[in-house]
C-alpha positions as MATLAB code, in Angstrom:
seq = 'XXXXXXXXXXXXXXXXXXXXXXXXXXXXXXXXXXXXXXXXXXXXXXXXXXXXXXXXXXXXXXXXXXXXXXXXXXXXXXXXXXXXXXXXXXXXXXXXXXXXXXXXXXXXXXXXXXXXXXXXXXXXXXXXXXXXXXXXXXXXXXXXXXXXXXXXXXXXXXXXXXXXXXXXXXXXXXXXXXXXXXXXXXXXXXXXXXXXXXXXXXXXXXXXXXXXXXXXXXXXXXXXXXXXXXXXXXXXXXXXXXXXXXXXXXXXXXXXXXXXXXXXXXXXXXXXXXXXXXXXXXXXXXXXXXXXXXXXXXXXXXXXXXXXXXXXXXXXXXXXXXXXXXXXXXXXXXXXXXXXXXXXXXXXXXXXXXXXXXXXXXXXXXXXXXXXXXXXXXXXXXXXXXXXXXXXXXXXXXXXXXXXXXXXXXXXXXXXXXXXXXXXXXXXXXXXXXXXXXXXXXXXXXXXXXXXXXXXXXXXXXXXXXXXXXXXXXXXXXXXXXXXXXXXXXXXXXXXXXXXXXXXXXXXXXXXXXXXXXXXXXXXXX';
ca = [
      -0.359   -0.317    0.312;
       1.144    3.458    0.066;
       1.354    3.269    3.346;
       4.041    0.464    3.976;
       1.539   -1.766    2.787;
       0.825   -1.835   -0.461;
      -2.938   -0.983   -1.265;
      -1.647    1.889   -2.778;
       0.673    0.490   -4.464;
      -1.483   -2.239   -5.848;
      -4.322   -3.451   -7.310;
      -7.487   -5.150   -4.874;
     -10.170   -7.160   -6.111;
     -13.940   -8.361   -6.102;
     -14.603  -11.433   -6.705;
     -17.867  -12.661   -8.756;
     -19.119  -15.930   -6.800;
     -20.383  -17.853  -10.207;
     -19.933  -20.787  -12.001;
     -20.215  -21.398  -15.889;
     -21.756  -24.140  -17.430;
     -18.961  -26.756  -19.577;
     -18.474  -24.762  -22.902;
     -18.030  -27.657  -25.726;
     -14.184  -27.284  -27.406;
     -15.629  -26.103  -30.287;
     -16.797  -22.851  -28.304;
     -13.067  -22.373  -26.557;
     -11.956  -22.607  -30.189;
     -13.929  -19.419  -31.078;
     -11.638  -17.584  -28.895;
      -9.670  -17.478  -31.912;
     -11.767  -16.267  -34.103;
     -11.766  -12.510  -33.731;
     -11.462   -9.811  -36.025;
     -10.011   -6.816  -35.850;
     -13.270   -4.707  -34.677;
     -13.618   -6.998  -31.866;
      -9.973   -6.766  -31.134;
     -10.192   -2.940  -30.793;
     -12.390   -3.239  -28.134;
     -10.409   -5.034  -25.570;
      -8.012   -2.956  -23.260;
      -4.689   -4.147  -23.503;
      -3.948   -5.877  -20.070;
      -7.102   -8.187  -21.501;
      -5.866   -8.822  -24.920;
      -2.510  -10.279  -22.771;
      -4.482  -12.596  -20.958;
      -6.556  -13.908  -24.244;
      -2.958  -14.532  -25.801;
      -2.824  -16.308  -23.032;
      -5.704  -18.126  -23.118;
      -5.605  -19.114  -26.672;
      -2.386  -21.219  -25.627;
      -3.806  -22.535  -23.045;
      -7.044  -23.723  -24.533;
      -9.845  -25.814  -22.226;
      -8.758  -25.551  -18.946;
      -7.915  -29.182  -16.778;
     -11.853  -29.943  -15.815;
     -12.421  -29.611  -19.737;
     -13.906  -25.904  -19.168;
     -13.763  -23.294  -20.678;
     -11.395  -20.424  -19.151;
     -13.821  -17.988  -17.222;
     -12.609  -14.326  -17.464;
     -12.833  -11.526  -15.283;
     -13.418   -8.279  -17.480;
     -15.357   -4.613  -16.861;
     -17.994   -3.947  -19.580;
     -18.165   -0.707  -20.248;
     -20.723    1.168  -22.794;
     -21.939    4.094  -24.419;
     -23.466    7.050  -22.461;
     -22.858   10.043  -20.306;
     -25.295   11.699  -17.619;
     -26.155   15.430  -18.155;
     -24.466   18.171  -15.517;
     -26.795   20.196  -17.257;
     -28.311   22.813  -14.039;
     -26.088   20.829  -11.149;
     -23.769   24.211  -10.631;
     -27.221   26.318   -9.895;
     -27.581   23.348   -6.882;
     -26.370   25.142   -3.562;
     -27.616   22.147   -1.425;
     -25.384   19.756   -1.724;
     -27.606   16.227   -0.979;
     -29.869   18.161   -3.336;
     -26.858   18.373   -6.154;
     -25.415   14.942   -5.271;
     -29.567   12.755   -5.492;
     -29.662   14.847   -9.280;
     -26.422   13.550  -10.200;
     -26.954   10.163   -8.659;
     -30.321    9.895  -10.389;
     -28.991   11.161  -13.929;
     -26.125    8.823  -13.945;
     -28.808    5.542  -12.604;
     -30.770    6.610  -15.338;
     -28.253    6.590  -18.273;
     -26.888    2.972  -17.333;
     -30.305    1.831  -16.837;
     -31.425    3.104  -20.448;
     -27.986    1.880  -22.303;
     -27.286   -1.688  -20.356;
     -31.449   -2.711  -20.477;
     -30.666   -5.065  -23.552;
     -27.077   -5.957  -22.497;
     -27.822   -7.497  -19.378;
     -30.956   -9.243  -20.728;
     -28.587  -10.996  -22.944;
     -26.097  -11.945  -20.259;
     -28.607  -13.940  -18.694;
     -29.335  -15.515  -20.918;
     -25.995  -16.856  -21.104;
     -25.690  -17.702  -17.433;
     -23.348  -15.248  -17.270;
     -22.800  -13.882  -13.411;
     -22.459  -10.130  -13.371;
     -22.764   -6.805  -11.618;
     -23.963   -3.623  -12.918;
     -22.505    0.020  -11.686;
     -24.072    3.185  -12.064;
     -20.890    5.436  -10.729;
     -19.874    4.821  -14.107;
     -21.613    3.241  -17.026;
     -20.103   -0.363  -16.779;
     -20.908   -4.018  -15.751;
     -18.371   -6.457  -14.209;
     -18.419   -9.904  -15.448;
     -16.812  -13.238  -14.777;
     -17.770  -14.911  -18.123;
     -16.149  -17.726  -20.515;
     -13.262  -16.158  -22.715;
     -15.570  -17.703  -25.784;
     -18.321  -15.655  -25.311;
     -16.409  -12.087  -25.652;
     -15.795  -12.137  -28.946;
     -20.064  -11.836  -29.445;
     -19.574   -9.909  -26.320;
     -17.048   -7.456  -28.234;
     -18.859   -7.537  -31.700;
     -22.367   -5.764  -29.484;
     -23.081   -2.106  -30.818;
     -24.158   -1.514  -27.117;
     -20.599   -2.003  -25.540;
     -17.527    0.271  -26.354;
     -14.612   -1.634  -24.553;
     -13.844   -4.540  -22.344;
     -11.166   -4.338  -19.579;
      -9.708   -6.683  -17.854;
     -10.746   -6.734  -13.638;
      -7.968   -9.382  -13.206;
      -7.213   -9.767   -9.676;
      -3.752   -8.914   -8.765;
      -1.503   -9.621   -5.747;
      -1.356   -6.099   -3.120;
       1.931   -6.706   -1.849;
       3.813   -6.357    1.908;
       3.518   -3.246    3.253;
       7.252   -1.405    3.754;
       8.704   -2.680    7.239;
       7.573   -0.379   10.039;
      10.092    1.581   11.656;
      12.520    0.905   14.882;
       9.669   -0.083   17.484;
      10.626    2.305   20.105;
       9.865    5.023   18.470;
       5.940    4.835   18.953;
       5.973    3.528   22.618;
       4.288    6.412   24.430;
       0.703    7.244   23.972;
      -0.639   10.342   23.361;
      -1.376   12.794   20.252;
       1.144   11.471   17.615;
       3.994   13.598   16.085;
       1.734   13.716   12.814;
      -1.371   15.320   14.396;
       1.283   17.536   16.369;
       2.991   19.010   13.329;
      -0.129   19.521   11.368;
      -1.568   21.854   14.364;
      -4.641   19.772   15.003;
      -5.222   20.379   18.708;
      -4.776   23.918   18.192;
      -7.891   23.485   15.554;
      -9.539   21.258   18.963;
      -8.918   23.766   20.941;
     -11.324   26.555   19.701;
     -13.555   24.234   19.320;
     -13.186   22.370   15.606;
     -12.971   18.470   16.020;
     -14.699   17.194   12.864;
     -18.076   17.313   14.442;
     -20.735   16.902   11.973;
     -18.599   15.595    9.540;
     -18.302   11.741    7.949;
     -15.163   10.006    6.539;
     -15.054    7.237    4.651;
     -12.694    4.810    4.238;
     -11.792    1.621    1.360;
      -9.693   -0.409    2.913;
      -8.811   -3.515    3.814;
     -11.758   -3.184    6.209;
     -11.720   -2.059    9.983;
     -11.824   -3.417   13.388;
     -15.247   -1.162   14.016;
     -14.786   -1.968   18.210;
     -11.359   -0.971   18.386;
     -11.336    1.204   21.901;
     -10.020    3.980   19.422;
     -12.368    4.148   16.822;
     -15.267    1.925   18.303;
     -17.313    5.436   19.654;
     -16.218    7.566   16.190;
     -18.374    4.815   14.282;
     -21.092    6.207   12.703;
     -23.364    2.553   13.218;
     -22.552    2.815   16.593;
     -25.075    4.701   18.737;
     -23.405    3.688   22.364;
     -25.508    1.097   23.424;
     -25.833   -1.195   20.174;
     -24.487   -1.782   16.795;
     -26.407   -1.058   13.861;
     -24.396   -1.233   10.417;
     -26.022   -0.568    7.737;
     -25.115    2.584    5.541;
     -22.553    2.292    7.926;
     -20.197   -0.769    6.295;
     -20.526   -2.184    3.079;
     -18.412   -5.102    1.956;
     -17.041   -5.366   -1.918;
     -15.031   -8.922   -1.378;
     -17.726  -11.475   -2.781;
     -15.321  -14.048   -2.931;
     -11.650  -15.639   -2.752;
      -8.990  -14.798   -5.078;
      -5.800  -15.554   -6.070;
      -6.286  -18.714   -5.426;
      -6.737  -17.986   -1.568;
      -8.461  -21.232    0.673;
     -10.113  -18.843    3.288;
     -10.489  -15.719    4.741;
      -9.771  -14.278    7.758;
     -12.798  -12.383    7.825;
     -15.038  -14.595    5.577;
     -17.059  -13.492    2.619;
     -19.715  -10.379    1.874;
     -19.353   -9.306    5.358;
     -22.340   -7.497    7.205;
     -20.289   -6.262   10.447;
     -17.058   -4.475    9.681;
     -13.378   -6.155    9.761;
     -10.386   -5.581    8.753;
      -8.012   -9.087    7.335;
      -4.908   -7.147    7.330;
      -4.363   -4.105    9.283;
      -3.955   -1.096    6.977;
      -7.375   -0.077    7.093;
      -7.692    0.161   10.637;
      -4.111    1.711   10.855;
      -5.547    4.339    7.858;
      -8.726    5.026    9.970;
      -7.061    5.738   13.409;
      -5.223    8.435   11.984;
      -8.414   10.380   10.844;
     -10.868    9.695   13.525;
      -8.604    7.798   16.986;
      -9.473    8.183   19.861;
      -9.610    5.739   22.691;
     -11.410    8.872   25.180;
      -8.175    8.452   27.373;
      -4.175    8.156   26.277;
      -4.281    7.556   23.153;
      -5.136   10.614   20.735;
      -4.296    9.262   17.354;
      -6.704   11.307   15.064;
      -6.464   14.260   13.420;
     -10.628   14.594   13.717;
     -11.778   12.857   17.069;
     -15.512   13.734   16.624;
     -15.881   13.008   13.492;
     -17.882   10.011   12.621;
     -16.579    7.021   10.038;
     -17.971    4.724    7.423;
     -16.042    2.074    5.812;
     -15.929   -0.353    2.948;
     -13.976   -3.050    2.310;
     -12.159   -3.039   -1.687;
      -9.372   -5.742   -0.733;
      -8.981   -9.022    0.304;
      -6.142   -9.470    2.166;
      -4.447   -6.382   -0.188;
      -5.754   -8.419   -3.210;
      -8.315   -7.125   -5.996;
      -9.476   -5.327   -8.858;
     -11.175   -2.368  -10.308;
     -14.646   -3.659   -9.585;
     -14.038   -4.142   -5.847;
     -12.929    0.162   -6.119;
     -15.819    1.212   -8.598;
     -18.199   -0.742   -5.781;
     -17.154    0.706   -2.797;
     -17.039    4.282   -4.406;
     -20.364    3.788   -5.779;
     -21.817    2.512   -2.323;
     -19.925    5.931   -1.206;
     -22.238    8.269   -3.075;
     -25.444    7.076   -2.411;
     -25.014    4.619    1.132;
     -27.609    1.852    1.078;
     -28.942   -0.779    3.544;
     -26.699   -4.381    4.366;
     -28.947   -5.962    1.606;
     -27.891   -3.092   -0.958;
     -31.338   -1.395   -0.740;
     -32.791    1.795    0.123;
     -30.061    4.334   -0.517;
     -29.563    7.118    1.533;
     -27.543   10.132   -0.544;
     -27.888   12.342    2.485;
     -25.969    9.823    4.474;
     -23.104    9.537    2.055;
     -19.393   11.363    3.955;
     -17.502   14.457    3.030;
     -14.784   13.136    2.109;
     -12.701    9.574    1.782;
      -9.400    8.500    2.185;
      -7.982    6.102   -0.698;
      -5.119    4.485    0.093;
      -4.462    2.409   -2.336;
      -3.506    1.879   -5.844;
      -3.825    0.017   -9.500;
      -0.852    0.463  -11.195;
      -0.622    0.411  -15.198;
       2.098   -2.637  -15.024;
      -0.109   -4.734  -13.907;
      -4.387   -4.389  -14.309;
      -5.197   -0.826  -15.001;
      -3.609    0.314  -18.841;
      -4.902    3.997  -20.149;
      -8.734    2.468  -21.054;
      -8.566    1.151  -17.071;
      -7.610    4.487  -16.213;
     -10.007    6.269  -18.176;
     -13.082    4.364  -16.656;
     -11.081    4.652  -12.870;
     -10.808    8.627  -13.749;
     -14.723    8.928  -14.690;
     -15.519    7.259  -11.091;
     -12.987    9.667   -9.548;
     -14.896   12.740  -11.394;
     -18.037   11.438  -10.461;
     -17.834   11.088   -7.309;
     -16.256   14.414   -6.988;
     -19.261   15.824   -8.852;
     -20.996   14.788   -6.251;
     -19.967   16.821   -3.848;
     -17.497   14.532   -1.849;
     -13.761   15.430   -1.727;
     -11.546   12.321   -2.668;
      -7.979   11.995   -0.726;
      -5.311    9.734   -2.391;
      -2.115    8.581   -1.561;
       0.819    9.376   -4.152;
       2.162    5.720   -4.000;
       5.682    4.657   -2.746;
       7.328    4.953   -6.103;
      10.137    7.658   -4.870;
      12.331    9.029   -5.027;
      12.803    9.407   -8.643;
      10.420   12.514  -10.005;
       6.992   11.285  -12.462;
       6.613    8.347  -10.173;
       3.128    9.541   -9.098;
       1.779    6.927  -11.850;
      -1.140    5.122  -10.528;
      -4.732    5.731  -10.485;
      -6.158    6.971   -8.025;
      -3.547    9.249   -7.363;
      -2.997   10.384  -11.388;
      -6.342   11.943  -11.335;
      -6.780   15.806  -11.540;
     -10.288   15.317   -9.315;
      -8.215   13.003   -6.433;
      -6.767   15.035   -3.964;
      -3.145   13.782   -3.871;
      -1.023   12.881   -1.098;
       2.813   12.626   -0.383;
       4.710   11.880    2.887;
       6.919   13.779    5.217;
       9.397   13.122    7.992;
       8.939   14.910   11.539;
      11.328   17.337   10.318;
       9.484   18.792    7.080;
      11.711   15.920    4.665;
      10.366   14.278    1.715;
      10.240   11.133    2.509;
      12.350    8.524    0.617;
       9.373    6.287   -0.670;
       6.941    9.230   -1.075;
       6.566    8.994   -5.338;
       6.945   12.100   -6.921;
       5.384   14.117   -9.952;
       4.339   15.071  -11.927;
       2.358   12.608  -14.428;
       1.974   11.799  -17.254;
       0.851   14.981  -19.502;
       2.461   17.804  -16.809;
      -0.427   17.629  -14.442;
       0.965   18.382  -10.740;
       0.967   15.844   -8.580;
       1.146   15.051   -5.341;
      -1.025   18.601   -4.095;
      -0.248   18.670   -0.716;
       2.084   16.421    1.819;
       1.839   14.976    5.258;
       3.313   12.928    8.113;
       4.017    9.376    6.137;
       7.153    8.092    8.249;
       6.487    6.633   12.039;
       3.271    7.139   11.949;
       1.530    5.590   15.348;
      -1.720    4.266   15.005;
      -4.867    1.473   15.690;
      -4.139   -1.917   14.021;
      -6.625   -4.665   14.757;
      -6.733   -6.819   17.980;
      -7.075   -2.969   19.706;
      -3.648   -2.227   19.757;
      -1.035    0.376   18.143;
       2.401    0.663   15.754;
       3.841    2.511   14.095;
       3.585    2.282    9.694;
       4.952    4.368    6.965;
       4.195    5.261    3.506;
       1.911    7.721    2.132;
      -1.375    5.165    2.911;
       0.220    7.174    6.068;
      -0.443   10.518    4.912;
      -3.410   11.119    2.749;
      -5.400    9.759    6.295;
      -4.255   13.323    8.172;
      -5.112   14.717    4.907;
      -9.137   13.763    4.830;
      -8.809   14.548    9.318;
      -8.036   17.895    8.076;
     -11.050   18.058    5.623;
     -13.027   17.351    8.361;
     -11.819   20.091   10.592;
     -12.470   22.329    7.746;
     -16.379   21.219    7.022;
     -16.442   21.320   11.320;
     -15.060   25.185   11.031;
     -16.835   26.296    7.944;
     -20.109   23.534    7.487;
     -21.168   25.762    4.335;
     -17.999   24.414    2.523;
     -19.355   21.025    3.050;
     -19.572   19.539   -0.658;
     -17.885   22.065   -2.245;
     -14.436   20.289   -2.899;
     -12.418   22.794   -4.949;
     -12.618   25.227   -2.247;
     -11.417   22.579    0.340;
      -8.849   21.789   -1.456;
      -7.910   25.904   -2.292;
      -7.581   26.463    1.431;
      -5.369   23.022    2.309;
      -3.189   24.179   -0.876;
      -2.869   27.788    0.062;
      -2.237   27.282    3.520;
       0.188   24.771    3.461;
       4.087   25.319    4.973;
       5.999   26.050    1.915;
       8.688   23.157    0.933;
      10.818   22.914   -1.243;
      13.170   20.662   -2.956;
      17.095   20.786   -4.653;
      14.439   17.744   -7.164;
      13.553   19.443  -10.339;
      10.917   17.208  -11.623;
       9.390   18.295  -15.075;
       8.399   21.475  -15.446;
       8.503   22.144  -11.583;
      11.804   23.403  -10.171;
      12.088   21.408   -6.741;
      12.661   25.422   -5.077;
       9.456   26.846   -6.214;
       6.227   26.241   -5.006;
       4.130   24.124   -5.935;
       6.776   21.761   -6.679;
       6.436   17.551   -8.275;
       8.309   16.750   -4.720;
       5.946   18.460   -1.475;
       3.139   20.268   -3.843;
       1.582   22.905   -2.183;
       3.631   21.690    0.733;
       2.866   19.968    4.060;
      -1.045   20.531    5.666;
      -1.430   22.643    8.252;
      -4.739   22.209    9.663;
      -5.084   24.863   12.024;
      -4.067   27.212    9.534;
      -6.760   25.230    6.867;
      -9.499   26.212   10.137;
      -8.537   29.649   10.273;
      -9.034   30.046    5.819;
     -12.196   28.304    6.106;
     -13.718   30.854    8.941;
     -12.704   33.814    7.619;
     -15.269   32.343    4.768;
     -18.250   32.685    6.662;
     -20.003   35.547    6.549;
     -19.145   38.668    8.906;
     -22.205   37.992   11.059;
     -21.798   34.238   11.277;
     -18.070   34.795   12.671;
     -18.653   37.376   14.769;
     -21.021   35.592   16.664;
     -18.512   33.121   17.616;
     -17.223   36.057   19.933;
     -19.975   36.866   21.761;
];
């Protein structure tokens, strides 16, 4: 992960539990009967897999090989009039309705065809796409359909192991962590801005919801009992990459962390056990979560499923969506490398998803990746997108972490946007304990927590990602580097090493307060 873990360095997975009827050898041979118009609809990753299938033929059971794919359709929902809607929930509902209508109308015939073929699939509306596990022999017929724009690989890949944690002697002491202190969050708390009234979301390896530092902050806990409807979603529906078991299970109705990465990132956002452990930037914010990785493995459809659920959370059965229960900010400490899964076509798909989430008024915070220290190492979705607020990692001395990915991205887009503490960060882990981890996965949560402080200081900024990002950038502690990357000299600000600099949560809160109408601002001092 971009943390020391790799969910921000590698892909993740969703498995569709399904089987397919045995195909005849003649049907399997159809895999080879492609024509140029068909091949042109396959992305690079899928084409590579098909070449492999062509060489393998039937699998050992004599069956047509099953492939996980993402089917893209034409049709884009209108944005007309959205800018005129001031209420963030109304804007989100309007956009979601249009996205749903677009997907329903354009996917109707294809879904009927998939049903007739006995193919298991999952439709999406946050992007006009359908994920499916289907026989390879059906792909040419699928590609020939006029309503299918493209077919991308949705294969799972291993996410890898986190970087080794730093010297544990540095994490013995409880209390406010160095990162929380460094960004001056306690100074914002002292003025009454602790993230109250704000909902933070995370999609990761899952979460220990009842960890002492997280339980009281979980939206599904009322102090007496737990109700996980609208506060938890599991996008992991099957084991992947040859796994035979999962420590948490599948299709979970209760949050669980099958790794440790998710619990650690959430602790940095909201963690506080009510006693000595004050590890979170926004301790009065509420959190909700979605598992998008199966022990660190996954695919694009898992990310998409979690993003979609966040825009309109549902009950545990996946029904009764409610846009009013959407989070204000989402932390994303994962990545989808082009070398393993996300090529140019898949990047465009994921970018559409992130743009739609941002258009819905939700801040999308993304860790930059652990590919440093060379330039142009911010290269994985979703860190590379303009709609993402991308975060690099700094040390306690405000030095850039050697592992922190640098920009710019292909095309010259500035990344990272900002930086935050990401070395020897103490936070919660499953089992009720705490440890240090390092990586940009640890930096991103500091920024997500700072977003919560900004909104608690000025609720009018809810649903306004552009202004929130501008505040964080303009109030950051300006940091320079001897490293020049692309068209961004290290001596300038912004640069492609730190972005606009290391965030200052207290300065950001002050800037947010200054945007309030004079009468509101003055009321606080009467």
